[in-house]
């Protein structure tokens, strides 16, 4: 028969505080073997020490209590390993995000961040027929929503035997930036007769005058390009009311290499004619060397 320890001794044996043990009891993660119904004192057995040690190490890996409970309750080794692998994968993703944020911060502090003025251009886009999805989204879900919407549009075009005429794009309301929730539209230009299906509908993207900048790679540091473009528009007194646009000439669909992805950010302006001494801007399909230089 396993020996019994009061909660204080169990805390010393496991390096889990009394407060933590009480919390684990309350949420059902590690329940005491016995609770004195008169005093409320908790008692644990020596057989529970290894379980407490496992829990302590899971928490050291920042595994949520709810997920630890699932691991401990897993019916077999394969199920337990699958849960652990999923958490380790998540930790690796968090590590990559942390490393990216640290590198970006160092670049900002040393003045080595990208997004120079030489990448800024101006252009005019005509009205464009497209297949589109428009919904109200939260900014925290915008990237996931964008990926799902884009996949649905391309699947709809494939099902109808239609092809895209130009890179996909997005139109994002000011509310999405200022209030973290607002209207967002993902569209794929297509001249063919698109039949509305599911969330996909027909849209004529309106014409616009735009100042543009190209961001390379994932959206992790896209705010740097936005900052550069916003400063340029303000300094040249070009701003007009209207939603931000993005175009996606190279994305997941075009390349599996994140370093090759390109997002063209477009800020609405009232004038796109070249400044003195500047060549006229070309369309978003051209490479950066054909863009206006500022």
mmCIF file of C-alpha atoms in Angstrom:
data_model
loop_
_atom_site.group_PDB
_atom_site.id
_atom_site.type_symbol
_atom_site.label_atom_id
_atom_site.label_comp_id
_atom_site.label_asym_id
_atom_site.label_seq_id
_atom_site.Cartn_x
_atom_site.Cartn_y
_atom_site.Cartn_z
ATOM 1 C CA UNK A 1 0.000 0.000 0.000
ATOM 2 C CA UNK A 2 1.322 3.434 -0.941
ATOM 3 C CA UNK A 3 2.291 5.786 1.854
ATOM 4 C CA UNK A 4 0.272 8.980 2.371
ATOM 5 C CA UNK A 5 1.671 12.521 2.496
ATOM 6 C CA UNK A 6 -0.065 15.686 3.686
ATOM 7 C CA UNK A 7 -0.139 18.441 1.081
ATOM 8 C CA UNK A 8 2.845 20.255 2.615
ATOM 9 C CA UNK A 9 5.103 17.213 2.402
ATOM 10 C CA UNK A 10 3.798 16.425 -1.086
ATOM 11 C CA UNK A 11 4.666 19.981 -2.138
ATOM 12 C CA UNK A 12 8.223 19.541 -0.862
ATOM 13 C CA UNK A 13 8.533 16.158 -2.599
ATOM 14 C CA UNK A 14 7.318 17.446 -5.952
ATOM 15 C CA UNK A 15 8.451 21.096 -5.937
ATOM 16 C CA UNK A 16 4.852 22.111 -6.607
ATOM 17 C CA UNK A 17 3.570 24.777 -4.239
ATOM 18 C CA UNK A 18 0.526 24.232 -2.047
ATOM 19 C CA UNK A 19 -1.244 26.962 -4.027
ATOM 20 C CA UNK A 20 -0.485 25.154 -7.280
ATOM 21 C CA UNK A 21 -1.622 21.796 -5.905
ATOM 22 C CA UNK A 22 -4.885 23.324 -4.741
ATOM 23 C CA UNK A 23 -5.388 24.802 -8.213
ATOM 24 C CA UNK A 24 -4.670 21.448 -9.890
ATOM 25 C CA UNK A 25 -7.215 19.859 -7.553
ATOM 26 C CA UNK A 26 -9.801 22.513 -8.370
ATOM 27 C CA UNK A 27 -9.451 22.020 -12.145
ATOM 28 C CA UNK A 28 -9.296 18.222 -11.872
ATOM 29 C CA UNK A 29 -5.717 17.812 -13.128
ATOM 30 C CA UNK A 30 -4.215 16.252 -9.985
ATOM 31 C CA UNK A 31 -6.718 15.346 -7.315
ATOM 32 C CA UNK A 32 -5.583 14.316 -3.832
ATOM 33 C CA UNK A 33 -6.056 10.721 -2.806
ATOM 34 C CA UNK A 34 -8.065 11.838 0.201
ATOM 35 C CA UNK A 35 -9.608 15.010 1.593
ATOM 36 C CA UNK A 36 -10.475 15.093 5.289
ATOM 37 C CA UNK A 37 -14.188 15.935 5.342
ATOM 38 C CA UNK A 38 -13.854 17.665 8.702
ATOM 39 C CA UNK A 39 -10.695 19.755 8.219
ATOM 40 C CA UNK A 40 -10.474 19.919 4.416
ATOM 41 C CA UNK A 41 -6.822 18.842 4.573
ATOM 42 C CA UNK A 42 -5.582 17.172 1.394
ATOM 43 C CA UNK A 43 -3.513 13.999 1.367
ATOM 44 C CA UNK A 44 -1.588 12.455 -1.521
ATOM 45 C CA UNK A 45 0.106 9.093 -2.025
ATOM 46 C CA UNK A 46 3.670 8.353 -3.020
ATOM 47 C CA UNK A 47 2.309 6.845 -6.265
ATOM 48 C CA UNK A 48 1.171 10.334 -7.283
ATOM 49 C CA UNK A 49 4.686 11.806 -7.096
ATOM 50 C CA UNK A 50 5.698 10.641 -10.628
ATOM 51 C CA UNK A 51 2.469 12.091 -12.034
ATOM 52 C CA UNK A 52 3.163 15.413 -10.340
ATOM 53 C CA UNK A 53 6.688 15.379 -11.750
ATOM 54 C CA UNK A 54 5.358 14.798 -15.277
ATOM 55 C CA UNK A 55 2.882 17.645 -14.864
ATOM 56 C CA UNK A 56 5.644 19.949 -13.633
ATOM 57 C CA UNK A 57 7.723 19.265 -16.736
ATOM 58 C CA UNK A 58 4.775 19.768 -19.067
ATOM 59 C CA UNK A 59 4.135 23.143 -17.448
ATOM 60 C CA UNK A 60 7.824 24.001 -17.887
ATOM 61 C CA UNK A 61 7.150 23.534 -21.620
ATOM 62 C CA UNK A 62 4.237 25.993 -21.335
ATOM 63 C CA UNK A 63 1.698 23.285 -22.060
ATOM 64 C CA UNK A 64 -1.793 24.477 -21.047
ATOM 65 C CA UNK A 65 -3.404 22.681 -18.130
ATOM 66 C CA UNK A 66 -6.272 21.517 -20.336
ATOM 67 C CA UNK A 67 -3.856 19.880 -22.769
ATOM 68 C CA UNK A 68 -1.912 18.215 -19.956
ATOM 69 C CA UNK A 69 -5.161 16.674 -18.772
ATOM 70 C CA UNK A 70 -5.749 15.273 -22.275
ATOM 71 C CA UNK A 71 -2.231 13.816 -22.373
ATOM 72 C CA UNK A 72 -2.653 12.127 -18.989
ATOM 73 C CA UNK A 73 -6.042 10.770 -20.046
ATOM 74 C CA UNK A 74 -4.817 9.517 -23.453
ATOM 75 C CA UNK A 75 -5.975 5.935 -24.044
ATOM 76 C CA UNK A 76 -2.667 4.710 -25.492
ATOM 77 C CA UNK A 77 0.917 5.682 -26.265
ATOM 78 C CA UNK A 78 0.168 6.731 -29.859
ATOM 79 C CA UNK A 79 -2.568 9.123 -28.746
ATOM 80 C CA UNK A 80 -0.306 10.587 -26.063
ATOM 81 C CA UNK A 81 2.591 11.020 -28.491
ATOM 82 C CA UNK A 82 0.322 12.748 -31.007
ATOM 83 C CA UNK A 83 -0.697 15.323 -28.382
ATOM 84 C CA UNK A 84 2.911 15.865 -27.344
ATOM 85 C CA UNK A 85 4.070 16.243 -30.955
ATOM 86 C CA UNK A 86 1.363 18.814 -31.622
ATOM 87 C CA UNK A 87 2.519 20.859 -28.629
ATOM 88 C CA UNK A 88 6.190 20.635 -29.633
ATOM 89 C CA UNK A 89 5.281 21.785 -33.161
ATOM 90 C CA UNK A 90 3.444 24.738 -31.663
ATOM 91 C CA UNK A 91 6.467 25.576 -29.517
ATOM 92 C CA UNK A 92 8.705 25.513 -32.601
ATOM 93 C CA UNK A 93 6.350 27.911 -34.382
ATOM 94 C CA UNK A 94 6.397 30.228 -31.376
ATOM 95 C CA UNK A 95 10.197 30.064 -31.345
ATOM 96 C CA UNK A 96 10.328 31.081 -35.016
ATOM 97 C CA UNK A 97 7.966 34.000 -34.326
ATOM 98 C CA UNK A 98 10.101 35.062 -31.360
ATOM 99 C CA UNK A 99 13.311 34.890 -33.393
ATOM 100 C CA UNK A 100 11.694 36.895 -36.192
ATOM 101 C CA UNK A 101 10.473 39.542 -33.750
ATOM 102 C CA UNK A 102 13.913 39.790 -32.105
ATOM 103 C CA UNK A 103 15.664 40.145 -35.473
ATOM 104 C CA UNK A 104 13.169 42.783 -36.577
ATOM 105 C CA UNK A 105 13.592 44.724 -33.326
ATOM 106 C CA UNK A 106 17.373 44.661 -33.667
ATOM 107 C CA UNK A 107 17.085 45.970 -37.228
ATOM 108 C CA UNK A 108 14.820 48.778 -36.057
ATOM 109 C CA UNK A 109 17.138 49.724 -33.205
ATOM 110 C CA UNK A 110 20.169 49.771 -35.496
ATOM 111 C CA UNK A 111 18.364 51.458 -38.381
ATOM 112 C CA UNK A 112 18.937 48.452 -40.626
ATOM 113 C CA UNK A 113 15.267 47.660 -41.365
ATOM 114 C CA UNK A 114 14.151 47.322 -44.966
ATOM 115 C CA UNK A 115 11.360 49.117 -46.777
ATOM 116 C CA UNK A 116 13.405 52.012 -48.188
ATOM 117 C CA UNK A 117 11.864 54.837 -50.182
ATOM 118 C CA UNK A 118 13.384 53.445 -53.406
ATOM 119 C CA UNK A 119 10.673 50.762 -53.390
ATOM 120 C CA UNK A 120 7.741 53.184 -53.427
ATOM 121 C CA UNK A 121 5.777 53.656 -56.652
ATOM 122 C CA UNK A 122 2.545 55.208 -57.861
ATOM 123 C CA UNK A 123 0.044 53.762 -60.286
ATOM 124 C CA UNK A 124 -3.536 53.861 -61.456
ATOM 125 C CA UNK A 125 -5.663 50.704 -61.632
ATOM 126 C CA UNK A 126 -8.815 50.396 -63.761
ATOM 127 C CA UNK A 127 -12.083 48.796 -62.681
ATOM 128 C CA UNK A 128 -11.643 45.027 -62.675
ATOM 129 C CA UNK A 129 -14.223 42.197 -62.755
ATOM 130 C CA UNK A 130 -13.420 39.560 -60.160
ATOM 131 C CA UNK A 131 -14.645 36.691 -58.022
ATOM 132 C CA UNK A 132 -14.663 37.808 -54.404
ATOM 133 C CA UNK A 133 -15.560 37.101 -50.801
ATOM 134 C CA UNK A 134 -16.481 39.996 -48.497
ATOM 135 C CA UNK A 135 -17.036 39.611 -44.752
ATOM 136 C CA UNK A 136 -16.583 41.461 -41.473
ATOM 137 C CA UNK A 137 -13.532 40.043 -39.688
ATOM 138 C CA UNK A 138 -11.428 40.624 -36.556
ATOM 139 C CA UNK A 139 -7.859 41.732 -37.193
ATOM 140 C CA UNK A 140 -6.535 38.793 -35.117
ATOM 141 C CA UNK A 141 -8.245 36.387 -37.538
ATOM 142 C CA UNK A 142 -7.571 38.335 -40.735
ATOM 143 C CA UNK A 143 -4.632 36.260 -41.977
ATOM 144 C CA UNK A 144 -6.360 32.918 -41.414
ATOM 145 C CA UNK A 145 -9.545 34.289 -42.971
ATOM 146 C CA UNK A 146 -7.607 35.572 -45.990
ATOM 147 C CA UNK A 147 -6.002 32.176 -46.623
ATOM 148 C CA UNK A 148 -9.328 30.357 -46.363
ATOM 149 C CA UNK A 149 -11.171 32.867 -48.559
ATOM 150 C CA UNK A 150 -8.472 32.794 -51.226
ATOM 151 C CA UNK A 151 -8.517 29.004 -51.322
ATOM 152 C CA UNK A 152 -12.306 28.998 -51.665
ATOM 153 C CA UNK A 153 -12.235 31.480 -54.549
ATOM 154 C CA UNK A 154 -9.608 29.536 -56.488
ATOM 155 C CA UNK A 155 -11.507 26.283 -55.877
ATOM 156 C CA UNK A 156 -14.685 27.914 -57.221
ATOM 157 C CA UNK A 157 -12.907 29.162 -60.342
ATOM 158 C CA UNK A 158 -11.382 25.714 -60.916
ATOM 159 C CA UNK A 159 -14.793 24.091 -60.533
ATOM 160 C CA UNK A 160 -16.255 26.467 -63.142
ATOM 161 C CA UNK A 161 -13.353 26.062 -65.585
ATOM 162 C CA UNK A 162 -12.217 29.663 -65.147
ATOM 163 C CA UNK A 163 -8.730 31.094 -64.676
ATOM 164 C CA UNK A 164 -7.404 34.181 -62.945
ATOM 165 C CA UNK A 165 -6.501 37.121 -65.182
ATOM 166 C CA UNK A 166 -4.169 38.802 -62.673
ATOM 167 C CA UNK A 167 -2.809 38.356 -59.138
ATOM 168 C CA UNK A 168 -5.283 38.098 -56.285
ATOM 169 C CA UNK A 169 -5.887 41.100 -54.089
ATOM 170 C CA UNK A 170 -7.537 42.335 -50.931
ATOM 171 C CA UNK A 171 -9.478 45.445 -49.915
ATOM 172 C CA UNK A 172 -9.404 46.316 -46.214
ATOM 173 C CA UNK A 173 -11.574 48.932 -44.526
ATOM 174 C CA UNK A 174 -10.133 51.576 -42.219
ATOM 175 C CA UNK A 175 -12.158 50.101 -39.319
ATOM 176 C CA UNK A 176 -10.100 46.913 -39.553
ATOM 177 C CA UNK A 177 -7.000 48.931 -38.631
ATOM 178 C CA UNK A 178 -8.515 51.508 -36.267
ATOM 179 C CA UNK A 179 -11.028 49.329 -34.389
ATOM 180 C CA UNK A 180 -9.537 45.851 -35.040
ATOM 181 C CA UNK A 181 -12.762 44.738 -36.750
ATOM 182 C CA UNK A 182 -14.103 45.710 -40.137
ATOM 183 C CA UNK A 183 -14.975 44.776 -43.691
ATOM 184 C CA UNK A 184 -12.454 42.777 -45.705
ATOM 185 C CA UNK A 185 -12.651 41.618 -49.317
ATOM 186 C CA UNK A 186 -10.476 39.038 -51.039
ATOM 187 C CA UNK A 187 -10.759 38.973 -54.826
ATOM 188 C CA UNK A 188 -9.294 37.204 -57.842
ATOM 189 C CA UNK A 189 -9.589 39.087 -61.158
ATOM 190 C CA UNK A 190 -11.475 36.987 -63.685
ATOM 191 C CA UNK A 191 -13.120 38.136 -66.911
ATOM 192 C CA UNK A 192 -15.219 34.983 -67.313
ATOM 193 C CA UNK A 193 -18.844 34.660 -66.191
ATOM 194 C CA UNK A 194 -18.444 33.684 -62.540
ATOM 195 C CA UNK A 195 -21.477 31.985 -61.008
ATOM 196 C CA UNK A 196 -21.953 32.898 -57.328
ATOM 197 C CA UNK A 197 -21.330 29.857 -55.130
ATOM 198 C CA UNK A 198 -21.105 29.615 -51.356
ATOM 199 C CA UNK A 199 -19.369 32.746 -50.089
ATOM 200 C CA UNK A 200 -17.992 33.573 -53.531
ATOM 201 C CA UNK A 201 -19.759 36.346 -55.419
ATOM 202 C CA UNK A 202 -19.158 38.572 -58.446
ATOM 203 C CA UNK A 203 -17.445 41.903 -57.817
ATOM 204 C CA UNK A 204 -16.262 44.771 -59.965
ATOM 205 C CA UNK A 205 -13.213 46.120 -58.133
ATOM 206 C CA UNK A 206 -13.426 49.918 -58.475
ATOM 207 C CA UNK A 207 -10.663 51.959 -60.123
ATOM 208 C CA UNK A 208 -8.169 53.639 -57.819
ATOM 209 C CA UNK A 209 -5.133 55.882 -57.674
ATOM 210 C CA UNK A 210 -2.502 54.219 -55.500
ATOM 211 C CA UNK A 211 0.877 54.680 -53.888
ATOM 212 C CA UNK A 212 2.551 51.286 -53.627
ATOM 213 C CA UNK A 213 5.328 49.431 -51.859
ATOM 214 C CA UNK A 214 6.352 45.772 -52.065
ATOM 215 C CA UNK A 215 6.804 43.641 -48.952
ATOM 216 C CA UNK A 216 8.757 40.403 -49.287
ATOM 217 C CA UNK A 217 8.276 37.220 -47.270
ATOM 218 C CA UNK A 218 5.629 36.404 -44.678
ATOM 219 C CA UNK A 219 3.410 39.019 -43.081
ATOM 220 C CA UNK A 220 5.437 38.943 -39.848
ATOM 221 C CA UNK A 221 7.052 42.348 -40.489
ATOM 222 C CA UNK A 222 4.572 43.792 -42.961
ATOM 223 C CA UNK A 223 3.917 46.709 -40.592
ATOM 224 C CA UNK A 224 7.364 48.089 -41.496
ATOM 225 C CA UNK A 225 6.367 48.433 -45.150
ATOM 226 C CA UNK A 226 3.036 49.952 -44.101
ATOM 227 C CA UNK A 227 4.903 52.484 -41.979
ATOM 228 C CA UNK A 228 7.207 53.469 -44.818
ATOM 229 C CA UNK A 229 4.322 53.854 -47.258
ATOM 230 C CA UNK A 230 2.132 55.761 -44.778
ATOM 231 C CA UNK A 231 4.972 58.186 -44.052
ATOM 232 C CA UNK A 232 5.564 58.770 -47.775
ATOM 233 C CA UNK A 233 1.883 59.479 -48.450
ATOM 234 C CA UNK A 234 1.672 61.884 -45.493
ATOM 235 C CA UNK A 235 4.895 63.704 -46.352
ATOM 236 C CA UNK A 236 3.760 64.228 -49.961
ATOM 237 C CA UNK A 237 0.204 65.236 -48.921
ATOM 238 C CA UNK A 238 -1.303 62.578 -51.181
ATOM 239 C CA UNK A 239 -3.771 60.888 -48.821
ATOM 240 C CA UNK A 240 -7.457 60.506 -49.651
ATOM 241 C CA UNK A 241 -10.188 58.564 -47.884
ATOM 242 C CA UNK A 242 -10.516 54.987 -48.992
ATOM 243 C CA UNK A 243 -9.639 51.423 -48.061
ATOM 244 C CA UNK A 244 -6.150 49.979 -48.195
ATOM 245 C CA UNK A 245 -5.511 47.450 -50.941
ATOM 246 C CA UNK A 246 -3.062 44.606 -51.170
ATOM 247 C CA UNK A 247 -2.093 42.560 -54.208
ATOM 248 C CA UNK A 248 -0.434 39.148 -53.968
ATOM 249 C CA UNK A 249 1.702 38.522 -57.077
ATOM 250 C CA UNK A 250 3.604 35.707 -55.324
ATOM 251 C CA UNK A 251 2.092 33.723 -52.462
ATOM 252 C CA UNK A 252 1.647 30.156 -51.251
ATOM 253 C CA UNK A 253 -0.062 29.196 -54.490
ATOM 254 C CA UNK A 254 2.888 30.385 -56.578
ATOM 255 C CA UNK A 255 5.809 29.315 -54.346
ATOM 256 C CA UNK A 256 6.431 27.103 -51.346
ATOM 257 C CA UNK A 257 9.385 29.318 -50.366
ATOM 258 C CA UNK A 258 8.224 32.042 -47.977
ATOM 259 C CA UNK A 259 11.230 34.196 -48.887
ATOM 260 C CA UNK A 260 9.845 34.479 -52.437
ATOM 261 C CA UNK A 261 6.392 35.719 -51.415
ATOM 262 C CA UNK A 262 5.536 39.286 -52.378
ATOM 263 C CA UNK A 263 2.713 41.522 -51.174
ATOM 264 C CA UNK A 264 2.110 44.856 -52.870
ATOM 265 C CA UNK A 265 0.587 47.307 -50.388
ATOM 266 C CA UNK A 266 -1.479 50.067 -51.992
ATOM 267 C CA UNK A 267 -2.478 53.331 -50.273
ATOM 268 C CA UNK A 268 -5.230 55.430 -51.929
ATOM 269 C CA UNK A 269 -3.997 58.811 -53.178
ATOM 270 C CA UNK A 270 -5.410 61.614 -55.317
ATOM 271 C CA UNK A 271 -2.572 61.745 -57.856
ATOM 272 C CA UNK A 272 -0.391 59.119 -59.542
ATOM 273 C CA UNK A 273 1.486 61.207 -62.096
ATOM 274 C CA UNK A 274 5.271 60.985 -61.803
ATOM 275 C CA UNK A 275 7.051 63.547 -59.687
ATOM 276 C CA UNK A 276 9.566 65.821 -61.449
ATOM 277 C CA UNK A 277 12.440 63.766 -62.832
ATOM 278 C CA UNK A 278 10.644 60.426 -62.227
ATOM 279 C CA UNK A 279 9.582 57.840 -64.848
ATOM 280 C CA UNK A 280 5.970 56.715 -64.927
ATOM 281 C CA UNK A 281 5.071 53.707 -62.787
ATOM 282 C CA UNK A 282 4.127 50.373 -64.310
ATOM 283 C CA UNK A 283 1.650 47.714 -63.234
ATOM 284 C CA UNK A 284 2.043 45.474 -60.202
ATOM 285 C CA UNK A 285 3.203 42.591 -62.379
ATOM 286 C CA UNK A 286 6.522 44.330 -63.111
ATOM 287 C CA UNK A 287 9.581 43.674 -60.983
ATOM 288 C CA UNK A 288 10.931 46.223 -58.554
ATOM 289 C CA UNK A 289 13.534 47.589 -60.943
ATOM 290 C CA UNK A 290 10.745 48.955 -63.176
ATOM 291 C CA UNK A 291 9.122 50.834 -60.303
ATOM 292 C CA UNK A 292 9.345 54.544 -59.634
ATOM 293 C CA UNK A 293 12.419 55.583 -57.671
ATOM 294 C CA UNK A 294 12.051 58.107 -54.820
#
